[in-house]
mmCIF file of C-alpha atoms in Angstrom:
data_model
loop_
_atom_site.group_PDB
_atom_site.id
_atom_site.type_symbol
_atom_site.label_atom_id
_atom_site.label_comp_id
_atom_site.label_asym_id
_atom_site.label_seq_id
_atom_site.Cartn_x
_atom_site.Cartn_y
_atom_site.Cartn_z
ATOM 1 C CA ARG U 1 36.200 78.388 137.226
ATOM 2 C CA CYS U 2 34.732 77.888 133.394
ATOM 3 C CA LEU U 3 35.936 81.781 132.588
ATOM 4 C CA LEU U 4 39.280 81.352 134.138
ATOM 5 C CA ILE U 5 39.664 77.929 131.658
ATOM 6 C CA ALA U 6 38.523 80.054 128.917
ATOM 7 C CA VAL U 7 41.213 82.808 129.510
ATOM 8 C CA ALA U 8 43.747 80.196 129.903
ATOM 9 C CA LEU U 9 42.895 78.658 126.650
ATOM 10 C CA ALA U 10 42.747 81.965 124.824
ATOM 11 C CA ALA U 11 46.071 82.734 126.250
ATOM 12 C CA CYS U 12 47.672 79.272 124.733
ATOM 13 C CA ALA U 13 46.240 79.950 121.368
ATOM 14 C CA GLN U 14 48.218 83.395 121.056
ATOM 15 C CA PRO U 15 51.476 83.016 119.008
ATOM 16 C CA ARG U 16 54.685 83.025 121.119
ATOM 17 C CA VAL U 17 56.701 86.306 120.966
ATOM 18 C CA GLU U 18 60.131 85.780 121.193
ATOM 19 C CA PRO U 19 62.285 88.447 123.113
ATOM 20 C CA ALA U 20 63.765 91.094 121.290
ATOM 21 C CA ARG U 21 67.388 90.618 120.636
ATOM 22 C CA VAL U 22 69.851 93.188 121.360
ATOM 23 C CA PRO U 23 72.437 93.749 118.788
ATOM 24 C CA GLY U 24 75.787 93.026 119.533
ATOM 25 C CA PRO U 25 79.165 94.849 118.927
ATOM 26 C CA ALA U 26 79.543 95.384 115.080
ATOM 27 C CA ALA U 27 81.680 92.593 113.381
ATOM 28 C CA LEU U 28 85.281 93.266 112.963
ATOM 29 C CA GLN U 29 87.469 93.004 109.754
ATOM 30 C CA LEU U 30 90.372 90.707 111.019
ATOM 31 C CA PHE U 31 93.827 90.732 109.554
ATOM 32 C CA ILE U 32 96.508 88.347 110.947
ATOM 33 C CA LEU U 33 100.440 89.730 111.154
ATOM 34 C CA ALA U 34 102.619 86.912 110.640
ATOM 35 C CA GLY U 35 106.290 86.654 110.167
ATOM 36 C CA GLN U 36 109.211 87.804 112.201
ATOM 37 C CA SER U 37 110.515 90.631 113.966
ATOM 38 C CA ASN U 38 110.060 93.290 111.252
ATOM 39 C CA MET U 39 106.283 92.435 111.276
ATOM 40 C CA ALA U 40 106.222 92.201 115.152
ATOM 41 C CA GLY U 41 107.878 95.578 115.314
ATOM 42 C CA ARG U 42 111.187 97.232 116.379
ATOM 43 C CA GLY U 43 110.717 100.705 116.006
ATOM 44 C CA VAL U 44 111.114 103.396 118.718
ATOM 45 C CA VAL U 45 107.523 103.962 120.328
ATOM 46 C CA GLU U 46 106.249 107.613 120.367
ATOM 47 C CA ALA U 47 103.290 109.361 121.740
ATOM 48 C CA GLN U 48 101.502 109.254 118.067
ATOM 49 C CA ASP U 49 101.266 105.393 118.323
ATOM 50 C CA ARG U 50 99.676 105.354 121.673
ATOM 51 C CA VAL U 51 96.486 107.591 120.303
ATOM 52 C CA VAL U 52 93.343 105.387 120.387
ATOM 53 C CA ASN U 53 91.212 105.292 117.549
ATOM 54 C CA PRO U 54 88.265 103.480 118.922
ATOM 55 C CA ARG U 55 87.560 101.591 115.314
ATOM 56 C CA VAL U 56 90.994 99.843 115.384
ATOM 57 C CA LEU U 57 91.350 97.068 117.912
ATOM 58 C CA MET U 58 93.953 94.460 118.751
ATOM 59 C CA LEU U 59 93.997 90.953 120.250
ATOM 60 C CA ASN U 60 96.216 90.943 123.087
ATOM 61 C CA ARG U 61 98.254 88.268 124.751
ATOM 62 C CA SER U 62 95.050 87.106 126.785
ATOM 63 C CA LEU U 63 92.633 86.999 123.810
ATOM 64 C CA ALA U 64 91.084 90.477 124.861
ATOM 65 C CA TRP U 65 90.072 92.872 122.583
ATOM 66 C CA VAL U 66 92.010 96.370 123.257
ATOM 67 C CA PRO U 67 92.522 99.470 121.456
ATOM 68 C CA ALA U 68 95.549 98.557 119.032
ATOM 69 C CA ILE U 69 98.501 100.967 120.054
ATOM 70 C CA ASP U 70 102.044 99.984 119.868
ATOM 71 C CA PRO U 71 103.605 97.880 120.460
ATOM 72 C CA VAL U 72 100.711 95.667 118.958
ATOM 73 C CA HIS U 73 102.881 92.766 119.522
ATOM 74 C CA PHE U 74 104.603 90.912 122.779
ATOM 75 C CA ASP U 75 106.939 88.688 120.892
ATOM 76 C CA LYS U 76 109.606 89.992 123.028
ATOM 77 C CA PRO U 77 110.262 92.679 125.678
ATOM 78 C CA ILE U 78 111.857 94.666 122.697
ATOM 79 C CA ALA U 79 108.893 94.835 120.379
ATOM 80 C CA GLY U 80 108.039 98.646 119.109
ATOM 81 C CA VAL U 81 106.425 99.818 116.254
ATOM 82 C CA GLY U 82 105.456 97.728 113.576
ATOM 83 C CA PRO U 83 103.448 97.975 110.041
ATOM 84 C CA GLY U 84 100.143 96.563 111.563
ATOM 85 C CA ARG U 85 98.951 99.667 113.529
ATOM 86 C CA SER U 86 99.435 101.946 110.632
ATOM 87 C CA PHE U 87 97.955 99.613 107.969
ATOM 88 C CA ALA U 88 94.719 99.542 110.289
ATOM 89 C CA LEU U 89 94.165 102.960 110.664
ATOM 90 C CA ALA U 90 94.982 103.605 106.759
ATOM 91 C CA LEU U 91 91.613 100.980 106.295
ATOM 92 C CA ALA U 92 89.779 103.089 109.171
ATOM 93 C CA ASP U 93 90.160 106.072 107.254
ATOM 94 C CA ALA U 94 89.451 104.800 103.848
ATOM 95 C CA ASP U 95 86.046 103.507 105.085
ATOM 96 C CA SER U 96 84.445 105.311 107.777
ATOM 97 C CA SER U 97 82.360 102.272 108.587
ATOM 98 C CA ALA U 98 85.226 99.943 109.398
ATOM 99 C CA ARG U 99 86.066 98.275 112.477
ATOM 100 C CA ILE U 100 89.662 96.345 112.126
ATOM 101 C CA GLY U 101 90.766 93.856 114.609
ATOM 102 C CA LEU U 102 94.529 93.159 114.391
ATOM 103 C CA VAL U 103 95.735 89.639 115.249
ATOM 104 C CA PRO U 104 99.579 89.513 116.417
ATOM 105 C CA VAL U 105 101.348 86.621 115.920
ATOM 106 C CA ALA U 106 104.605 87.540 114.527
ATOM 107 C CA LEU U 107 107.954 85.838 116.503
ATOM 108 C CA GLY U 108 110.991 87.673 116.052
ATOM 109 C CA GLY U 109 113.843 85.335 114.593
ATOM 110 C CA SER U 110 111.415 82.334 113.491
ATOM 111 C CA PRO U 111 112.764 80.638 110.328
ATOM 112 C CA ILE U 112 110.137 79.538 107.710
ATOM 113 C CA SER U 113 110.893 76.018 109.145
ATOM 114 C CA SER U 114 108.869 76.890 112.221
ATOM 115 C CA TRP U 115 106.046 77.851 110.404
ATOM 116 C CA ARG U 116 104.369 74.237 110.371
ATOM 117 C CA PRO U 117 102.135 72.341 112.421
ATOM 118 C CA GLY U 118 103.890 70.939 115.548
ATOM 119 C CA ALA U 119 107.039 72.670 115.135
ATOM 120 C CA GLU U 120 108.597 74.466 117.929
ATOM 121 C CA ASP U 121 110.723 77.772 117.329
ATOM 122 C CA GLY U 122 114.178 76.579 118.821
ATOM 123 C CA ALA U 123 115.180 79.861 120.219
ATOM 124 C CA THR U 124 111.850 80.799 122.350
ATOM 125 C CA GLY U 125 110.353 77.614 122.594
ATOM 126 C CA ARG U 126 107.186 78.813 120.766
ATOM 127 C CA MET U 127 104.976 77.230 118.419
ATOM 128 C CA PRO U 128 104.585 80.046 115.959
ATOM 129 C CA TYR U 129 102.222 78.527 113.708
ATOM 130 C CA ASP U 130 99.824 76.535 116.227
ATOM 131 C CA ASP U 131 99.706 79.493 118.042
ATOM 132 C CA ALA U 132 98.582 81.870 115.168
ATOM 133 C CA ILE U 133 95.990 79.250 114.085
ATOM 134 C CA ALA U 134 94.550 78.888 117.748
ATOM 135 C CA ARG U 135 94.599 82.865 118.051
ATOM 136 C CA ALA U 136 93.021 83.209 114.474
ATOM 137 C CA ASN U 137 90.288 80.763 115.520
ATOM 138 C CA ALA U 138 89.690 82.763 118.880
ATOM 139 C CA ALA U 139 89.402 85.978 116.846
ATOM 140 C CA MET U 140 86.823 84.862 113.990
ATOM 141 C CA GLN U 141 84.494 84.675 116.609
ATOM 142 C CA ARG U 142 84.457 88.480 116.521
ATOM 143 C CA GLY U 143 84.303 88.953 112.723
ATOM 144 C CA GLU U 144 85.572 87.905 109.325
ATOM 145 C CA LEU U 145 89.098 87.254 108.534
ATOM 146 C CA LYS U 146 90.067 89.170 105.518
ATOM 147 C CA ALA U 147 94.018 88.847 104.692
ATOM 148 C CA ILE U 148 97.327 87.719 106.162
ATOM 149 C CA LEU U 149 100.424 90.177 106.409
ATOM 150 C CA TRP U 150 103.345 88.188 106.254
ATOM 151 C CA HIS U 151 107.168 89.864 106.653
ATOM 152 C CA GLN U 152 109.723 87.023 106.906
ATOM 153 C CA GLY U 153 112.849 85.978 105.445
ATOM 154 C CA GLU U 154 115.646 87.529 107.088
ATOM 155 C CA SER U 155 116.482 84.206 109.056
ATOM 156 C CA ASP U 156 116.252 82.185 105.853
ATOM 157 C CA SER U 157 118.622 84.555 104.121
ATOM 158 C CA VAL U 158 121.436 82.135 104.257
ATOM 159 C CA GLU U 159 123.016 78.875 102.516
ATOM 160 C CA PRO U 160 121.032 76.116 101.809
ATOM 161 C CA LEU U 161 117.559 77.581 103.712
ATOM 162 C CA SER U 162 117.216 79.970 100.998
ATOM 163 C CA ASN U 163 117.250 77.470 98.465
ATOM 164 C CA MET U 164 114.286 76.064 100.099
ATOM 165 C CA TYR U 165 112.376 79.072 100.966
ATOM 166 C CA GLU U 166 110.069 78.968 97.819
ATOM 167 C CA SER U 167 108.823 75.678 98.149
ATOM 168 C CA ARG U 168 108.327 75.971 101.834
ATOM 169 C CA LEU U 169 106.597 79.670 101.455
ATOM 170 C CA ARG U 170 103.849 78.260 99.034
ATOM 171 C CA ALA U 171 103.116 75.166 101.231
ATOM 172 C CA LEU U 172 102.622 77.734 104.171
ATOM 173 C CA ILE U 173 100.301 79.829 102.410
ATOM 174 C CA GLU U 174 98.257 76.845 100.975
ATOM 175 C CA ARG U 175 98.417 75.533 104.776
ATOM 176 C CA PHE U 176 97.137 78.815 106.099
ATOM 177 C CA ARG U 177 94.369 78.684 103.698
ATOM 178 C CA LYS U 178 93.090 75.243 104.177
ATOM 179 C CA ASP U 179 93.166 74.907 107.904
ATOM 180 C CA LEU U 180 91.683 78.640 108.400
ATOM 181 C CA GLY U 181 89.038 77.909 106.106
ATOM 182 C CA LYS U 182 89.526 80.270 103.638
ATOM 183 C CA PRO U 183 90.707 79.304 100.284
ATOM 184 C CA ASP U 184 91.003 82.248 98.716
ATOM 185 C CA LEU U 185 92.356 84.327 101.571
ATOM 186 C CA PRO U 186 94.762 87.253 100.363
ATOM 187 C CA PHE U 187 98.028 86.919 101.582
ATOM 188 C CA LEU U 188 100.242 90.094 101.556
ATOM 189 C CA ILE U 189 104.013 89.502 101.396
ATOM 190 C CA GLY U 190 106.305 92.800 102.813
ATOM 191 C CA GLN U 191 109.736 92.968 101.004
ATOM 192 C CA LEU U 192 112.656 92.524 103.282
ATOM 193 C CA GLY U 193 114.332 95.612 103.784
ATOM 194 C CA ARG U 194 117.257 97.017 101.565
ATOM 195 C CA PHE U 195 119.148 99.072 103.381
ATOM 196 C CA ASP U 196 122.263 101.288 101.521
ATOM 197 C CA ARG U 197 124.725 100.119 104.404
ATOM 198 C CA ALA U 198 124.127 96.470 104.010
ATOM 199 C CA PRO U 199 124.150 95.146 100.372
ATOM 200 C CA TRP U 200 122.159 91.904 99.844
ATOM 201 C CA SER U 201 123.007 88.361 99.716
ATOM 202 C CA PRO U 202 122.653 85.816 97.018
ATOM 203 C CA ALA U 203 120.752 84.053 99.849
ATOM 204 C CA LYS U 204 118.697 87.103 100.499
ATOM 205 C CA SER U 205 117.922 87.948 96.546
ATOM 206 C CA ARG U 206 116.865 84.472 96.528
ATOM 207 C CA VAL U 207 114.611 84.683 99.319
ATOM 208 C CA ASP U 208 113.231 88.193 97.457
ATOM 209 C CA SER U 209 112.768 86.395 94.402
ATOM 210 C CA ALA U 210 110.673 83.846 96.014
ATOM 211 C CA HIS U 211 108.281 86.245 97.584
ATOM 212 C CA ARG U 212 107.927 87.702 93.906
ATOM 213 C CA LYS U 213 107.886 84.362 92.010
ATOM 214 C CA LEU U 214 104.607 83.624 94.417
ATOM 215 C CA ALA U 215 103.341 86.661 94.478
ATOM 216 C CA ALA U 216 103.377 86.256 90.421
ATOM 217 C CA GLU U 217 102.185 82.667 90.080
ATOM 218 C CA MET U 218 99.475 82.347 93.298
ATOM 219 C CA ARG U 219 96.203 83.765 93.202
ATOM 220 C CA ASN U 220 95.337 86.647 95.968
ATOM 221 C CA VAL U 221 98.965 86.804 96.644
ATOM 222 C CA VAL U 222 100.341 90.298 96.533
ATOM 223 C CA TYR U 223 104.319 91.098 96.773
ATOM 224 C CA VAL U 224 104.674 94.707 98.928
ATOM 225 C CA SER U 225 107.818 96.782 98.114
ATOM 226 C CA SER U 226 109.934 98.845 100.897
ATOM 227 C CA GLU U 227 111.827 100.416 98.289
ATOM 228 C CA GLY U 228 113.161 103.568 99.943
ATOM 229 C CA LEU U 229 112.319 102.650 103.439
ATOM 230 C CA THR U 230 115.456 103.247 106.124
ATOM 231 C CA ASP U 231 116.462 100.827 109.102
ATOM 232 C CA LYS U 232 117.094 101.691 112.704
ATOM 233 C CA GLY U 233 120.589 101.729 112.400
ATOM 234 C CA ASP U 234 120.966 98.280 112.788
ATOM 235 C CA THR U 235 121.156 97.229 109.358
ATOM 236 C CA THR U 236 118.040 94.786 109.709
ATOM 237 C CA HIS U 237 115.000 96.666 111.573
ATOM 238 C CA PHE U 238 112.859 99.307 110.129
ATOM 239 C CA ASP U 239 112.963 102.546 112.110
ATOM 240 C CA ALA U 240 109.692 103.605 113.035
ATOM 241 C CA PRO U 241 108.706 106.309 110.003
ATOM 242 C CA SER U 242 109.392 103.177 108.015
ATOM 243 C CA ALA U 243 107.673 100.816 109.577
ATOM 244 C CA ARG U 244 104.703 103.416 109.756
ATOM 245 C CA GLU U 245 105.164 103.695 105.652
ATOM 246 C CA LEU U 246 105.364 99.827 105.162
ATOM 247 C CA GLY U 247 102.138 99.886 107.130
ATOM 248 C CA ARG U 248 100.517 102.113 104.979
ATOM 249 C CA ARG U 249 101.904 100.098 101.695
ATOM 250 C CA TYR U 250 100.343 96.891 102.928
ATOM 251 C CA ALA U 251 96.928 98.917 102.958
ATOM 252 C CA ALA U 252 97.289 100.276 99.765
ATOM 253 C CA ALA U 253 98.004 97.028 98.023
ATOM 254 C CA TYR U 254 95.307 95.434 99.886
ATOM 255 C CA LEU U 255 92.322 97.905 98.519
ATOM 256 C CA ALA U 256 93.958 97.803 95.281
ATOM 257 C CA MET U 257 93.445 93.614 95.429
ATOM 258 C CA ARG U 258 89.738 93.842 96.776
ATOM 259 C CA SER U 259 88.737 96.674 94.199
ATOM 260 C CA LYS U 260 89.839 94.188 91.382
#
């Protein structure tokens, strides 16, 4: 009996050994894809757009991480090729260790007035800003938020909305950063499509000027050119090759910003 007690006391005196922790999946570099239809994508999906890259993922409608294939977005049944996937592939090519996570939140037709807390998009009944914050918070359980890609402004390229666009976008950028807890979060603004068959109105030029001005004035805000890109025949939406090229331009702009 004494021997048993001695053994028990000796066992209690031994330091507790914690079980080995199994490392989880590699953290994702997260990017929010926000705005309206040209970010959501309206290009025709081809076989190349559905080739899986195991290091490029997207958060689907059900908040599950799945391989990023087009359409990345699900805002409307007509969603197609946008800039998001080619952006992520370019980042993966630039860093063989990177794992990219796309967070699609763009909503076709949404004016900037619907991108604020509690605001509802009149055409769809959805709340794009609230949805974006909720999806971003869910995504951040698996990685670190690196930037927001923004392409929006067609719906505000009318009078009198274009006159209010600069102040509204400035407030939106600051709100995103505050609500996501990232005061220096990069914000990349894609230029609206400038197509030969559809000259810009003064209102659309005013929206473009707002994009350029905020990129010049605000920290970590970058303007991404769409010069030379073409539409899909509707003078509004980029065709698939142009959408892919725009994504690569976003990537180049992001990598250039990061290198500084």
